DNA sequence: CGTCTATTTGAATGTACTCAAAAGCGGTGG
DNA sequence: CCACCGCTTTTGAGTACATTCAAATAGACG
């Protein structure tokens, strides 16, 4: 049951048996249905989620009521509103299930305690944050320099399996165009 | 001389006299001339810079040879290609001085050593990375949802003093439009 | 003072959006 | 299992936002 998340930790840190057991004990688990909301914009983000099965999306709703997806989290991804989680203040983003999901999560309180008990975990999440920082920096750069068609191709190579699982309207929102225009891009191939 | 950088540390961590002295001893200092390059895309980013005076820009040059600014670093900002610095592999970005500058910096080797000696520093840079992560996430969101004119207003409110110091062409590149179009936006006010 | 670069202005073009209508698709209930 | 409803995708026409190219003007720097 914990295979995926343990292999995820192992990507950046080495945990011994005792640490592994301790982490498992502190890890919560839950299943959520498609369209269920894990975090609402305006609420405090109390948990950091690991997607074991299914797919989440992170989006913001702008002043005109339009939704903008900034991230998809399929299996093996971590998902959180980092600003809200780390400062425990109201979230800017909403997190919602695109499919039925199974997630593990740490509450903020538990994670702070675990940082003391297993300092390696702090390192793990620092690396995760760094990678995310870099990912967004790169995406910002490509949004500044590339056309919608090129961004669509980038999405397809970043998430090759995901295109079949989520609707075009969500992909369009992620790359920053209207669903109508995405349909036109796809038509001219 | 160290006033600004010490107050910057104090924003997130409390250092005692001994730690402060130790950090000062490990901190390098240098002055650079306008247009001088601190890091070239393709080189390994060996240093993490703190801007004490002047202003740096971070940009990437795309396949067509066009430059795209992703960040300005005036006084009191940290500046680094985080992916290159943390993994010590070739940088994606170039860092260049927009004005004559004074910078402090840690080399990668020294910082790794300092993390062991003063663990609070690891915390400091984790928070810095988190803030940066959040900043880029927000900018990505606003680039997806706002027009050029709105993004220009956002730039002005984020960097109020900077507009007078840097050229329009660099601002245009930062908000992702051509200098010509920025000039038109400014004209219709 | 002259040269080089940045900015402005104008016209033509292209990229992406809005609005509207039709077609496709998935889930639900009879 | 089919019919219906709601949502997504497609298609088309007209429009707005932003770009390119070109030329003129202004500014910065040696």
PDB file of N, CA and C in Angstrom, chain A residues 109-158:
ATOM      1  N   UNK A 109       0.618  20.227  11.443  1.00  0.00           N
ATOM      2  CA  UNK A 109       1.115  19.964  12.795  1.00  0.00           C
ATOM      3  C   UNK A 109       2.033  18.748  12.828  1.00  0.00           C
ATOM      4  N   UNK A 110       1.574  17.663  12.229  1.00  0.00           N
ATOM      5  CA  UNK A 110       2.362  16.434  12.214  1.00  0.00           C
ATOM      6  C   UNK A 110       3.676  16.634  11.471  1.00  0.00           C
ATOM      7  N   UNK A 111       3.626  17.342  10.347  1.00  0.00           N
ATOM      8  CA  UNK A 111       4.851  17.512   9.571  1.00  0.00           C
ATOM      9  C   UNK A 111       5.884  18.337  10.336  1.00  0.00           C
ATOM     10  N   UNK A 112       5.427  19.365  11.034  1.00  0.00           N
ATOM     11  CA  UNK A 112       6.353  20.174  11.840  1.00  0.00           C
ATOM     12  C   UNK A 112       7.028  19.303  12.899  1.00  0.00           C
ATOM     13  N   UNK A 113       6.251  18.435  13.505  1.00  0.00           N
ATOM     14  CA  UNK A 113       6.779  17.506  14.515  1.00  0.00           C
ATOM     15  C   UNK A 113       7.781  16.537  13.865  1.00  0.00           C
ATOM     16  N   UNK A 114       7.424  16.030  12.692  1.00  0.00           N
ATOM     17  CA  UNK A 114       8.303  15.080  11.998  1.00  0.00           C
ATOM     18  C   UNK A 114       9.627  15.723  11.580  1.00  0.00           C
ATOM     19  N   UNK A 115       9.575  17.021  11.211  1.00  0.00           N
ATOM     20  CA  UNK A 115      10.813  17.731  10.857  1.00  0.00           C
ATOM     21  C   UNK A 115      11.813  17.656  12.009  1.00  0.00           C
ATOM     22  N   UNK A 116      11.301  17.750  13.246  1.00  0.00           N
ATOM     23  CA  UNK A 116      12.175  17.679  14.431  1.00  0.00           C
ATOM     24  C   UNK A 116      12.712  16.256  14.607  1.00  0.00           C
ATOM     25  N   UNK A 117      11.811  15.290  14.427  1.00  0.00           N
ATOM     26  CA  UNK A 117      12.161  13.896  14.708  1.00  0.00           C
ATOM     27  C   UNK A 117      13.024  13.275  13.613  1.00  0.00           C
ATOM     28  N   UNK A 118      12.747  13.652  12.371  1.00  0.00           N
ATOM     29  CA  UNK A 118      13.499  13.097  11.234  1.00  0.00           C
ATOM     30  C   UNK A 118      13.941  14.247  10.329  1.00  0.00           C
ATOM     31  N   UNK A 119      15.051  14.901  10.673  1.00  0.00           N
ATOM     32  CA  UNK A 119      15.489  16.093   9.936  1.00  0.00           C
ATOM     33  C   UNK A 119      15.630  15.872   8.428  1.00  0.00           C
ATOM     34  N   UNK A 120      15.913  14.646   8.052  1.00  0.00           N
ATOM     35  CA  UNK A 120      16.021  14.342   6.628  1.00  0.00           C
ATOM     36  C   UNK A 120      14.763  14.757   5.862  1.00  0.00           C
ATOM     37  N   UNK A 121      13.620  14.690   6.545  1.00  0.00           N
ATOM     38  CA  UNK A 121      12.361  15.063   5.887  1.00  0.00           C
ATOM     39  C   UNK A 121      12.360  16.531   5.478  1.00  0.00           C
ATOM     40  N   UNK A 122      12.971  17.354   6.298  1.00  0.00           N
ATOM     41  CA  UNK A 122      13.051  18.778   5.953  1.00  0.00           C
ATOM     42  C   UNK A 122      13.848  18.934   4.666  1.00  0.00           C
ATOM     43  N   UNK A 123      14.901  18.164   4.569  1.00  0.00           N
ATOM     44  CA  UNK A 123      15.705  18.168   3.360  1.00  0.00           C
ATOM     45  C   UNK A 123      14.865  17.726   2.156  1.00  0.00           C
ATOM     46  N   UNK A 124      14.110  16.654   2.366  1.00  0.00           N
ATOM     47  CA  UNK A 124      13.256  16.128   1.296  1.00  0.00           C
ATOM     48  C   UNK A 124      12.315  17.198   0.749  1.00  0.00           C
ATOM     49  N   UNK A 125      11.636  17.880   1.654  1.00  0.00           N
ATOM     50  CA  UNK A 125      10.670  18.874   1.187  1.00  0.00           C
ATOM     51  C   UNK A 125      11.353  20.142   0.664  1.00  0.00           C
ATOM     52  N   UNK A 126      12.570  20.397   1.126  1.00  0.00           N
ATOM     53  CA  UNK A 126      13.308  21.533   0.558  1.00  0.00           C
ATOM     54  C   UNK A 126      13.622  21.244  -0.907  1.00  0.00           C
ATOM     55  N   UNK A 127      14.048  20.012  -1.177  1.00  0.00           N
ATOM     56  CA  UNK A 127      14.370  19.625  -2.560  1.00  0.00           C
ATOM     57  C   UNK A 127      13.117  19.661  -3.430  1.00  0.00           C
ATOM     58  N   UNK A 128      12.020  19.170  -2.874  1.00  0.00           N
ATOM     59  CA  UNK A 128      10.747  19.192  -3.589  1.00  0.00           C
ATOM     60  C   UNK A 128      10.359  20.626  -3.961  1.00  0.00           C
ATOM     61  N   UNK A 129      10.510  21.536  -3.004  1.00  0.00           N
ATOM     62  CA  UNK A 129      10.178  22.937  -3.245  1.00  0.00           C
ATOM     63  C   UNK A 129      11.090  23.532  -4.310  1.00  0.00           C
ATOM     64  N   UNK A 130      12.371  23.198  -4.225  1.00  0.00           N
ATOM     65  CA  UNK A 130      13.325  23.683  -5.219  1.00  0.00           C
ATOM     66  C   UNK A 130      12.940  23.222  -6.619  1.00  0.00           C
ATOM     67  N   UNK A 131      12.579  21.953  -6.727  1.00  0.00           N
ATOM     68  CA  UNK A 131      12.189  21.422  -8.031  1.00  0.00           C
ATOM     69  C   UNK A 131      10.948  22.122  -8.553  1.00  0.00           C
ATOM     70  N   UNK A 132      10.013  22.380  -7.642  1.00  0.00           N
ATOM     71  CA  UNK A 132       8.796  23.081  -8.041  1.00  0.00           C
ATOM     72  C   UNK A 132       9.097  24.500  -8.474  1.00  0.00           C
ATOM     73  N   UNK A 133       9.926  25.178  -7.713  1.00  0.00           N
ATOM     74  CA  UNK A 133      10.395  26.527  -8.038  1.00  0.00           C
ATOM     75  C   UNK A 133      10.929  26.538  -9.472  1.00  0.00           C
ATOM     76  N   UNK A 134      11.806  25.612  -9.749  1.00  0.00           N
ATOM     77  CA  UNK A 134      12.423  25.527 -11.060  1.00  0.00           C
ATOM     78  C   UNK A 134      11.403  25.253 -12.161  1.00  0.00           C
ATOM     79  N   UNK A 135      10.487  24.327 -11.868  1.00  0.00           N
ATOM     80  CA  UNK A 135       9.438  23.978 -12.827  1.00  0.00           C
ATOM     81  C   UNK A 135       8.621  25.209 -13.233  1.00  0.00           C
ATOM     82  N   UNK A 136       8.214  26.009 -12.238  1.00  0.00           N
ATOM     83  CA  UNK A 136       7.397  27.185 -12.524  1.00  0.00           C
ATOM     84  C   UNK A 136       8.199  28.256 -13.237  1.00  0.00           C
ATOM     85  N   UNK A 137       9.465  28.394 -12.850  1.00  0.00           N
ATOM     86  CA  UNK A 137      10.317  29.378 -13.508  1.00  0.00           C
ATOM     87  C   UNK A 137      10.399  29.046 -15.008  1.00  0.00           C
ATOM     88  N   UNK A 138      10.599  27.769 -15.298  1.00  0.00           N
ATOM     89  CA  UNK A 138      10.707  27.337 -16.687  1.00  0.00           C
ATOM     90  C   UNK A 138       9.391  27.550 -17.430  1.00  0.00           C
ATOM     91  N   UNK A 139       8.293  27.238 -16.767  1.00  0.00           N
ATOM     92  CA  UNK A 139       6.999  27.394 -17.435  1.00  0.00           C
ATOM     93  C   UNK A 139       6.704  28.852 -17.716  1.00  0.00           C
ATOM     94  N   UNK A 140       7.087  29.706 -16.767  1.00  0.00           N
ATOM     95  CA  UNK A 140       6.909  31.137 -16.963  1.00  0.00           C
ATOM     96  C   UNK A 140       7.708  31.573 -18.184  1.00  0.00           C
ATOM     97  N   UNK A 141       8.945  31.127 -18.255  1.00  0.00           N
ATOM     98  CA  UNK A 141       9.793  31.453 -19.395  1.00  0.00           C
ATOM     99  C   UNK A 141       9.157  30.995 -20.697  1.00  0.00           C
ATOM    100  N   UNK A 142       8.628  29.778 -20.712  1.00  0.00           N
ATOM    101  CA  UNK A 142       8.076  29.290 -21.972  1.00  0.00           C
ATOM    102  C   UNK A 142       6.755  29.976 -22.306  1.00  0.00           C
ATOM    103  N   UNK A 143       6.011  30.373 -21.288  1.00  0.00           N
ATOM    104  CA  UNK A 143       4.793  31.134 -21.573  1.00  0.00           C
ATOM    105  C   UNK A 143       5.115  32.493 -22.176  1.00  0.00           C
ATOM    106  N   UNK A 144       6.254  33.054 -21.795  1.00  0.00           N
ATOM    107  CA  UNK A 144       6.649  34.353 -22.350  1.00  0.00           C
ATOM    108  C   UNK A 144       7.107  34.223 -23.791  1.00  0.00           C
ATOM    109  N   UNK A 145       7.619  33.066 -24.159  1.00  0.00           N
ATOM    110  CA  UNK A 145       8.307  32.985 -25.447  1.00  0.00           C
ATOM    111  C   UNK A 145       7.620  32.104 -26.482  1.00  0.00           C
ATOM    112  N   UNK A 146       6.650  31.315 -26.059  1.00  0.00           N
ATOM    113  CA  UNK A 146       6.105  30.368 -27.020  1.00  0.00           C
ATOM    114  C   UNK A 146       4.635  30.638 -27.363  1.00  0.00           C
ATOM    115  N   UNK A 147       4.248  30.169 -28.536  1.00  0.00           N
ATOM    116  CA  UNK A 147       2.851  30.291 -28.958  1.00  0.00           C
ATOM    117  C   UNK A 147       2.026  29.197 -28.283  1.00  0.00           C
ATOM    118  N   UNK A 148       0.695  29.332 -28.380  1.00  0.00           N
ATOM    119  CA  UNK A 148      -0.212  28.355 -27.777  1.00  0.00           C
ATOM    120  C   UNK A 148       0.076  26.947 -28.302  1.00  0.00           C
ATOM    121  N   UNK A 149       0.352  26.857 -29.579  1.00  0.00           N
ATOM    122  CA  UNK A 149       0.597  25.549 -30.188  1.00  0.00           C
ATOM    123  C   UNK A 149       1.846  24.892 -29.589  1.00  0.00           C
ATOM    124  N   UNK A 150       2.890  25.696 -29.406  1.00  0.00           N
ATOM    125  CA  UNK A 150       4.121  25.156 -28.811  1.00  0.00           C
ATOM    126  C   UNK A 150       3.897  24.757 -27.360  1.00  0.00           C
ATOM    127  N   UNK A 151       3.100  25.556 -26.626  1.00  0.00           N
ATOM    128  CA  UNK A 151       2.819  25.226 -25.226  1.00  0.00           C
ATOM    129  C   UNK A 151       2.005  23.938 -25.124  1.00  0.00           C
ATOM    130  N   UNK A 152       1.130  23.745 -26.110  1.00  0.00           N
ATOM    131  CA  UNK A 152       0.355  22.503 -26.137  1.00  0.00           C
ATOM    132  C   UNK A 152       1.278  21.303 -26.328  1.00  0.00           C
ATOM    133  N   UNK A 153       2.224  21.437 -27.221  1.00  0.00           N
ATOM    134  CA  UNK A 153       3.185  20.350 -27.436  1.00  0.00           C
ATOM    135  C   UNK A 153       4.008  20.094 -26.173  1.00  0.00           C
ATOM    136  N   UNK A 154       4.362  21.165 -25.464  1.00  0.00           N
ATOM    137  CA  UNK A 154       5.116  21.011 -24.212  1.00  0.00           C
ATOM    138  C   UNK A 154       4.295  20.269 -23.167  1.00  0.00           C
ATOM    139  N   UNK A 155       3.020  20.617 -23.082  1.00  0.00           N
ATOM    140  CA  UNK A 155       2.137  19.916 -22.149  1.00  0.00           C
ATOM    141  C   UNK A 155       2.110  18.421 -22.466  1.00  0.00           C
ATOM    142  N   UNK A 156       1.980  18.107 -23.738  1.00  0.00           N
ATOM    143  CA  UNK A 156       1.893  16.702 -24.141  1.00  0.00           C
ATOM    144  C   UNK A 156       3.160  15.938 -23.808  1.00  0.00           C
ATOM    145  N   UNK A 157       4.320  16.585 -23.901  1.00  0.00           N
ATOM    146  CA  UNK A 157       5.542  15.844 -23.592  1.00  0.00           C
ATOM    147  C   UNK A 157       5.791  15.783 -22.081  1.00  0.00           C
ATOM    148  N   UNK A 158       5.279  16.807 -21.331  1.00  0.00           N
ATOM    149  CA  UNK A 158       5.440  16.766 -19.870  1.00  0.00           C
ATOM    150  C   UNK A 158       4.531  15.724 -19.238  1.00  0.00           C
TER     151      UNK A 158
END
